[in-house]
mmCIF file of C-alpha atoms and ligand atoms in Angstrom:
data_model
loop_
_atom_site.group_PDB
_atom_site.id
_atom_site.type_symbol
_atom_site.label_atom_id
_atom_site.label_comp_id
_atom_site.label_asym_id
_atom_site.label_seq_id
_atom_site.Cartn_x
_atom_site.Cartn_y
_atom_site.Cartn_z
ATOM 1 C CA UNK T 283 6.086 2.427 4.274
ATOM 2 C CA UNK T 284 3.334 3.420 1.947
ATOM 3 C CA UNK T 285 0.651 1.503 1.282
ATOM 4 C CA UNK T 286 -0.762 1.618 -2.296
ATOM 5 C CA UNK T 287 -4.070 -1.180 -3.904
ATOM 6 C CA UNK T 288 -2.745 -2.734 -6.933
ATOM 7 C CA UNK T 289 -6.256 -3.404 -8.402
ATOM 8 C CA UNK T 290 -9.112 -1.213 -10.622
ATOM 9 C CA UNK T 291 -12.079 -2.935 -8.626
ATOM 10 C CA UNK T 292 -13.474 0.368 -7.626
ATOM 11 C CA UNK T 293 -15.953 -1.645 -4.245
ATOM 12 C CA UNK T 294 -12.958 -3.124 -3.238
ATOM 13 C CA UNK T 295 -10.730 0.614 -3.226
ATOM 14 C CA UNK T 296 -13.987 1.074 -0.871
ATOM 15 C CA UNK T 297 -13.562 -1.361 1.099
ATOM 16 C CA UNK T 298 -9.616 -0.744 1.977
ATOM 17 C CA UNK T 299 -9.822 3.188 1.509
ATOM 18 C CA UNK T 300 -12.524 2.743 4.492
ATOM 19 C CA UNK T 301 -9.628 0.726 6.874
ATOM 20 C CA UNK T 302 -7.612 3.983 6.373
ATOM 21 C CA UNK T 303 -4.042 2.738 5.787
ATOM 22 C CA UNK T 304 -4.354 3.361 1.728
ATOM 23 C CA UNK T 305 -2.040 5.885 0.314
ATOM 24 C CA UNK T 306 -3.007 5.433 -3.486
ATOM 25 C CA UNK T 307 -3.442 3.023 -5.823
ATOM 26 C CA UNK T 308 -1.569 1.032 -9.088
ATOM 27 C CA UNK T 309 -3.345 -0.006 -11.725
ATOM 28 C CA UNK T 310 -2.264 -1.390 -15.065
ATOM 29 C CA UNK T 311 -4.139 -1.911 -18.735
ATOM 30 C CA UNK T 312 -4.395 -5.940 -17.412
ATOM 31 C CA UNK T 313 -6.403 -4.557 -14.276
ATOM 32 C CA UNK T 314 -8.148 -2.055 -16.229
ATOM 33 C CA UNK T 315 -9.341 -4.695 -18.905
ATOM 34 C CA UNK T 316 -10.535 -7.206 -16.051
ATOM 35 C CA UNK T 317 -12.409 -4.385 -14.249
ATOM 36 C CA UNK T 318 -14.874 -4.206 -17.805
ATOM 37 C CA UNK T 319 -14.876 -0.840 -17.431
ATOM 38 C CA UNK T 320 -13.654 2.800 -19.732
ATOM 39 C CA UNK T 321 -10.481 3.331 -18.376
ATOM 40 C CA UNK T 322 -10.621 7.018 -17.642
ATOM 41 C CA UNK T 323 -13.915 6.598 -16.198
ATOM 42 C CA UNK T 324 -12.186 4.400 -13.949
ATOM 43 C CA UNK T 325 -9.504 6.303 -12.753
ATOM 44 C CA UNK T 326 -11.494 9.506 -12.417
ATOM 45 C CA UNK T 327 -13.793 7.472 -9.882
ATOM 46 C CA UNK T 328 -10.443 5.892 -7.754
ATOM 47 C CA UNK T 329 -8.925 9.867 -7.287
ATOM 48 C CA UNK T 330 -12.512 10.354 -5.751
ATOM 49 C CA UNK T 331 -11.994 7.967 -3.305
ATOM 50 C CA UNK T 332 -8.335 7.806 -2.544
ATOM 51 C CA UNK T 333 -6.604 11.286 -1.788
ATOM 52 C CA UNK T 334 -2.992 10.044 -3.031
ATOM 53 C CA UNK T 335 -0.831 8.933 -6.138
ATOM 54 C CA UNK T 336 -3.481 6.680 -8.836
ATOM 55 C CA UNK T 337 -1.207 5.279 -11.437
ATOM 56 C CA UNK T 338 -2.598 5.077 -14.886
ATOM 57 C CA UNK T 339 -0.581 2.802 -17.555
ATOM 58 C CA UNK T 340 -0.013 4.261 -21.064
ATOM 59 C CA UNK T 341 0.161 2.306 -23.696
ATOM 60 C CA UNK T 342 2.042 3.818 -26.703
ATOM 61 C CA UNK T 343 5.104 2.207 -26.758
ATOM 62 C CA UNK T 344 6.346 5.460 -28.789
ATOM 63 C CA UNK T 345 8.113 8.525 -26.470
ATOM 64 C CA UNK T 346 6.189 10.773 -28.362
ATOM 65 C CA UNK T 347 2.397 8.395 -28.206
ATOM 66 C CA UNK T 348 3.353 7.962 -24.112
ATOM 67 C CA UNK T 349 4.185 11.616 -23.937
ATOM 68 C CA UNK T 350 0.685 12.821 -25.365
ATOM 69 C CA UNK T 351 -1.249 9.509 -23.779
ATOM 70 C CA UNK T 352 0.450 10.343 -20.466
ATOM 71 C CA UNK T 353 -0.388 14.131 -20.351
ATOM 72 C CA UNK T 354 -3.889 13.506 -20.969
ATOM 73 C CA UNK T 355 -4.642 10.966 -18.436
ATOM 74 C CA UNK T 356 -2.371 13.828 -15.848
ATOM 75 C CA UNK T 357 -5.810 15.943 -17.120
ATOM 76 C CA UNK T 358 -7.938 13.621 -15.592
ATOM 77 C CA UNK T 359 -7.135 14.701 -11.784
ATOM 78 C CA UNK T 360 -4.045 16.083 -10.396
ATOM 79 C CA UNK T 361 -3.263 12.831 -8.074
ATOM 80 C CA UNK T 362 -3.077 11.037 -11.492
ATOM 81 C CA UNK T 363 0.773 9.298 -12.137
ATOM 82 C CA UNK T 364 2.297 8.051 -15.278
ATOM 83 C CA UNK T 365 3.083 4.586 -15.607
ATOM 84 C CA UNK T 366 5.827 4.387 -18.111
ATOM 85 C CA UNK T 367 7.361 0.775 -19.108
ATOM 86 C CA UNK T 368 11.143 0.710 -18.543
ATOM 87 C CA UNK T 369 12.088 0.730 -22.346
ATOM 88 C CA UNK T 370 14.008 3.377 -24.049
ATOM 89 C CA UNK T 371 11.038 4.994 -25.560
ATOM 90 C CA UNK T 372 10.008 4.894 -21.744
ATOM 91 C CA UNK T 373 13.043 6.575 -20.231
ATOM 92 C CA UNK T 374 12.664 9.067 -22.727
ATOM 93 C CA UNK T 375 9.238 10.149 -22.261
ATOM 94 C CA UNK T 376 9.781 9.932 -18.326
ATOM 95 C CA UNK T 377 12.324 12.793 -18.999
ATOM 96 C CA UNK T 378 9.728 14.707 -21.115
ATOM 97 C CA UNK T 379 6.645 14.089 -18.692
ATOM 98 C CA UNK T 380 8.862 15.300 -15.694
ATOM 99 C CA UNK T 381 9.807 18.501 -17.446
ATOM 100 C CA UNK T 382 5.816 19.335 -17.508
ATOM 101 C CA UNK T 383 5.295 18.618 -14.398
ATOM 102 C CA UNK T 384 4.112 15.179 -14.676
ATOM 103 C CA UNK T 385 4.496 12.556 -12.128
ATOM 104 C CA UNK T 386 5.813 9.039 -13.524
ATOM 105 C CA UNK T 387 5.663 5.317 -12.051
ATOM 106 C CA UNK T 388 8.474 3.447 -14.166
ATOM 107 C CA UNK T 389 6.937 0.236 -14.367
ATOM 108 C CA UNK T 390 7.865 -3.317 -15.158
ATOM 109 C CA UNK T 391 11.395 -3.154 -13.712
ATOM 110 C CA UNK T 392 13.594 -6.931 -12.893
ATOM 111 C CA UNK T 393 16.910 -5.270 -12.660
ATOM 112 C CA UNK T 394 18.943 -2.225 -10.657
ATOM 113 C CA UNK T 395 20.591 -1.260 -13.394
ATOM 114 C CA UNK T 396 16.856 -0.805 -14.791
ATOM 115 C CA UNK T 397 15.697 1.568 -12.061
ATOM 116 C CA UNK T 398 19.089 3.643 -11.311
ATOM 117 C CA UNK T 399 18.375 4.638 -15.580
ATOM 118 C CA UNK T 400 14.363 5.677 -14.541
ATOM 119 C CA UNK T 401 15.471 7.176 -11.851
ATOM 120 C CA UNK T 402 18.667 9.330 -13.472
ATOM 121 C CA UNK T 403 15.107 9.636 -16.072
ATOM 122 C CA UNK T 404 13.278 11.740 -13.394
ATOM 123 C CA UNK T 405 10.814 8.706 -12.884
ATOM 124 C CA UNK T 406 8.957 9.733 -9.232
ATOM 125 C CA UNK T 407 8.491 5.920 -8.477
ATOM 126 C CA UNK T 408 9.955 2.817 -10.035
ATOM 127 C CA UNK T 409 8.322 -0.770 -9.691
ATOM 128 C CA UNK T 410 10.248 -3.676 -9.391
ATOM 129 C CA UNK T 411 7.865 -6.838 -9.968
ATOM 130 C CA UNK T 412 8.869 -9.337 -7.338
ATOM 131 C CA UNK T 413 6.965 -11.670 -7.392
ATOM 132 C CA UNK T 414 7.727 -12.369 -11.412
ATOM 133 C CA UNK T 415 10.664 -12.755 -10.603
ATOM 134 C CA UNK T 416 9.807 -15.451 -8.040
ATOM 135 C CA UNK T 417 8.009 -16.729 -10.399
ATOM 136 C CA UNK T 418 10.986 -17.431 -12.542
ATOM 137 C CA UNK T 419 12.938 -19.030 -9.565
ATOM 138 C CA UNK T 420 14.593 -15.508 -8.722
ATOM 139 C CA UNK T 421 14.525 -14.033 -5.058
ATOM 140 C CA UNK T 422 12.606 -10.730 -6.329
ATOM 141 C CA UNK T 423 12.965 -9.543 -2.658
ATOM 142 C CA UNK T 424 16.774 -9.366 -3.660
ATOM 143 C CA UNK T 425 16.214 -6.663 -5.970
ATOM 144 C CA UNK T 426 14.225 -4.913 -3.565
ATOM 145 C CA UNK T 427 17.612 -4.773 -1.460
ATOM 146 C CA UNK T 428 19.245 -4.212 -4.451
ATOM 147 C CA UNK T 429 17.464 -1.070 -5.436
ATOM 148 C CA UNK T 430 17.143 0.407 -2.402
ATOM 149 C CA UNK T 431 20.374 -0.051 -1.138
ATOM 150 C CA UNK T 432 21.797 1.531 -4.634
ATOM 151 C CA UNK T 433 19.833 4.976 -4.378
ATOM 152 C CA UNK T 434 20.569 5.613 -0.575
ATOM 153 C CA UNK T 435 24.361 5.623 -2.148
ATOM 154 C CA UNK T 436 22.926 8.631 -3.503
ATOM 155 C CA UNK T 437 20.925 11.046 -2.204
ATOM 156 C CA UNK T 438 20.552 13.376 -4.830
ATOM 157 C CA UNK T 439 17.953 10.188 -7.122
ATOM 158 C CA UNK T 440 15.040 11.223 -5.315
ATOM 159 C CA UNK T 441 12.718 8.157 -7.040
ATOM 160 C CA UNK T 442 10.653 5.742 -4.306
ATOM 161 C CA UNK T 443 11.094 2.248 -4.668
ATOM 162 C CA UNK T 444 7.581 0.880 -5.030
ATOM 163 C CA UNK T 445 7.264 -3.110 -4.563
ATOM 164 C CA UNK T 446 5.073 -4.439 -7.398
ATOM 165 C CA UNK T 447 3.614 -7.848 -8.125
ATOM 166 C CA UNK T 448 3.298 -9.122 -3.985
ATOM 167 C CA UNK T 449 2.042 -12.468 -3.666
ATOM 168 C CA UNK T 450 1.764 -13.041 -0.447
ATOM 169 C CA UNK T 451 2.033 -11.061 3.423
ATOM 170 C CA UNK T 452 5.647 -11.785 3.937
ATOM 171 C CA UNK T 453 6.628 -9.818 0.679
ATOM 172 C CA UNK T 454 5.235 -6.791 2.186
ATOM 173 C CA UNK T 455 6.798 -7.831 5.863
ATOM 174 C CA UNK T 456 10.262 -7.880 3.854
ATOM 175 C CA UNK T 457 9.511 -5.187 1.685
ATOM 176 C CA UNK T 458 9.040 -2.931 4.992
ATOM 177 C CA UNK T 459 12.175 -4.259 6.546
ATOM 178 C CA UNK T 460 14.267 -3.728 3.569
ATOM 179 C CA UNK T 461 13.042 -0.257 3.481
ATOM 180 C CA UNK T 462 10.942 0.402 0.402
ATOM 181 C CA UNK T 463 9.222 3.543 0.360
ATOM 182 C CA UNK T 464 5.903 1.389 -1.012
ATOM 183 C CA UNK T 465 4.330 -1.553 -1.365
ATOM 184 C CA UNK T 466 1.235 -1.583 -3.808
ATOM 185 C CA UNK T 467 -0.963 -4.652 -2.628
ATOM 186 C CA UNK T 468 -3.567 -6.792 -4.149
ATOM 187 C CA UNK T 469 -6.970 -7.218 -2.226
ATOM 188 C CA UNK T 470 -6.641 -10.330 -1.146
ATOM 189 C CA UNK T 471 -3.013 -9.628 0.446
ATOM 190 C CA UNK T 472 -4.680 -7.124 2.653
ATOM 191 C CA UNK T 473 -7.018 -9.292 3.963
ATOM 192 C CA UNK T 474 -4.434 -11.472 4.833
ATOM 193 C CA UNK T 475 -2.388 -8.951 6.332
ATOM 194 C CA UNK T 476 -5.385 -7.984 9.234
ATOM 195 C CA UNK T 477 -5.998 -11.887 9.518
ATOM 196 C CA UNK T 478 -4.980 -13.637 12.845
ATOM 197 C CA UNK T 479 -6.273 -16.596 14.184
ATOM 198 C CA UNK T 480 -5.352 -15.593 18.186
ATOM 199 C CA UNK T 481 -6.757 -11.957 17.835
ATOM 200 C CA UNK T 482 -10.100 -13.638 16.402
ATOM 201 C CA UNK T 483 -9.857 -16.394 19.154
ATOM 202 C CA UNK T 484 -8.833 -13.387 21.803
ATOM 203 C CA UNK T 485 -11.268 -11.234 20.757
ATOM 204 C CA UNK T 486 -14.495 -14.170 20.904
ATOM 205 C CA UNK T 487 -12.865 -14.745 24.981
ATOM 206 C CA UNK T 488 -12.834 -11.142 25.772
ATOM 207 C CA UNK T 489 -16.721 -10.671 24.572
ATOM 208 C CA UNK T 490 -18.077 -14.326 26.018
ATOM 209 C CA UNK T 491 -16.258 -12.920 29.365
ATOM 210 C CA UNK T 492 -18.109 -9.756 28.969
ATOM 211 C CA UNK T 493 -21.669 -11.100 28.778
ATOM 212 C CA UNK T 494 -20.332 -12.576 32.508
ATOM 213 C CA UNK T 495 -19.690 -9.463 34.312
ATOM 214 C CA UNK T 496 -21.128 -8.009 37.545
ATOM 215 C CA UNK T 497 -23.719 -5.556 36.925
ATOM 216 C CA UNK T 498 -24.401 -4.213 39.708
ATOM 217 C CA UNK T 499 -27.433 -2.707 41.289
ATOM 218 C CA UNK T 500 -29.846 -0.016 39.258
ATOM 219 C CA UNK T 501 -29.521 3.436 40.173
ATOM 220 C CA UNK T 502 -32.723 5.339 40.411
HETATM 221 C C1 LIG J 606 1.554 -2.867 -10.197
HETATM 222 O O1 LIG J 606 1.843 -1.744 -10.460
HETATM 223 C C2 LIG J 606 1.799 -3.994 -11.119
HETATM 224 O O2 LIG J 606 1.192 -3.759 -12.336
HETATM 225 C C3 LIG J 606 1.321 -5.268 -10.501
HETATM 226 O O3 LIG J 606 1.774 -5.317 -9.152
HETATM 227 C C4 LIG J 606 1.737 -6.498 -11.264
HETATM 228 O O4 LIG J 606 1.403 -7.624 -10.510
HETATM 229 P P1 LIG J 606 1.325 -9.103 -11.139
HETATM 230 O O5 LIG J 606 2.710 -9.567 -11.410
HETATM 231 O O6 LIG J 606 0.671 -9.923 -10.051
HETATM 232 O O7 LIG J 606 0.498 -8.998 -12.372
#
């Protein structure tokens, strides 16, 4: 499975890119807004450090406003993908940005029927948001199974299942299980993720037992 950062916070795409296990990164005009910074700026200086898809959000809600917004932010750098809402307009402009060329992340998706239409669209990755739908008492993870299970009934829909809005380490442990081509992960998941008590604990024995070691005599 893929592993993409789902923030804009440029030191911590640093940080992770420098672990290497990052294969791109989702942002989204919420992210962007937090980070204070231009937008474009912003995603020019991610595709400098990660060498893999950088989603940038339009946000036109019109096919033809997406279309233009999402073929100038493509300019930007060629690891640069569209994120399109799943709306009509959206589906539509999907179509129309995949004819030029122009890589897509269908965004905001909470239902299969949802993602087989981006995907029939041409959409190169579609984003379920599980943990919103957690959030609403749904089992988001179920839509994971959903989704993936639906386009392996057909080979020729060639869209990854990306897992959106994780909350927590065992979303990405089921995510991976389940199959999903990729998991795009906040910060503070990925910390979690490297986190174990017993390899700290482990690793503090191993070093004390070090500094006890036989040394042995000098050679001159
Ligand atoms: C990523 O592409 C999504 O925008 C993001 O995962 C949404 O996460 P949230 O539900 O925590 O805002």
């Amino acid at each position: 499975m893929k592993i993409f950062l789902d923030t804009a916070e440029v030191a911590d795409i640093r940080k992770y890119a420098a672990w290497g296990v990052i294969d791109g990164v989702t942002t989204n005009p919420s992210l962007i807004a937090k980070s204070g910074r231009v937008f474009e700026e912003v995603i020019e200086e991610i595709c400098s450090i990660v060498d893999g898809p950088i989603s940038a959000e339009v946000t036109s809600v019109e096919t033809e406003g997406m279309v233009e917004e999402g073929t100038r932010l493509a300019g930007i750098h060629e690891n640069v993908v569209i994120k399109v809402p799943l709306i009509p307009t959206g589906l539509a402009a999907t179509k129309a940005l995949a004819a030029k060329g122009i890589k897509t992340n269908v965004t905001l998706c909470f239902s299969a029927t949802q993602a087989l239409l981006a995907a029939k669209a041409g959409a190169t990755m579609v984003s379920p948001f599980i943990g919103r739908l957690d959030d609403l008492g749904e089992r988001g993870m179920a839509l994971i199974e959903d989704i993936v299970r639906t386009f392996r009934n057909y080979p020729t829909l060639k869209t990854e299942v990306l897992v959106a809005s994780i909350r927590n380490t065992d979303h990405v442990r089921q995510a991976a299980l389940l199959g999903a081509d990729i998991s795009t992960i906040p910060p503070k998941i990925m910390d979690k993720m490297v986190g174990h008590h017993m390899t700290d604990k482990g690793l503090a024995a191993f070093l004390a037992d070090w500094e006890t070691r036989a040394t042995g005599a000098p050679t001159s």
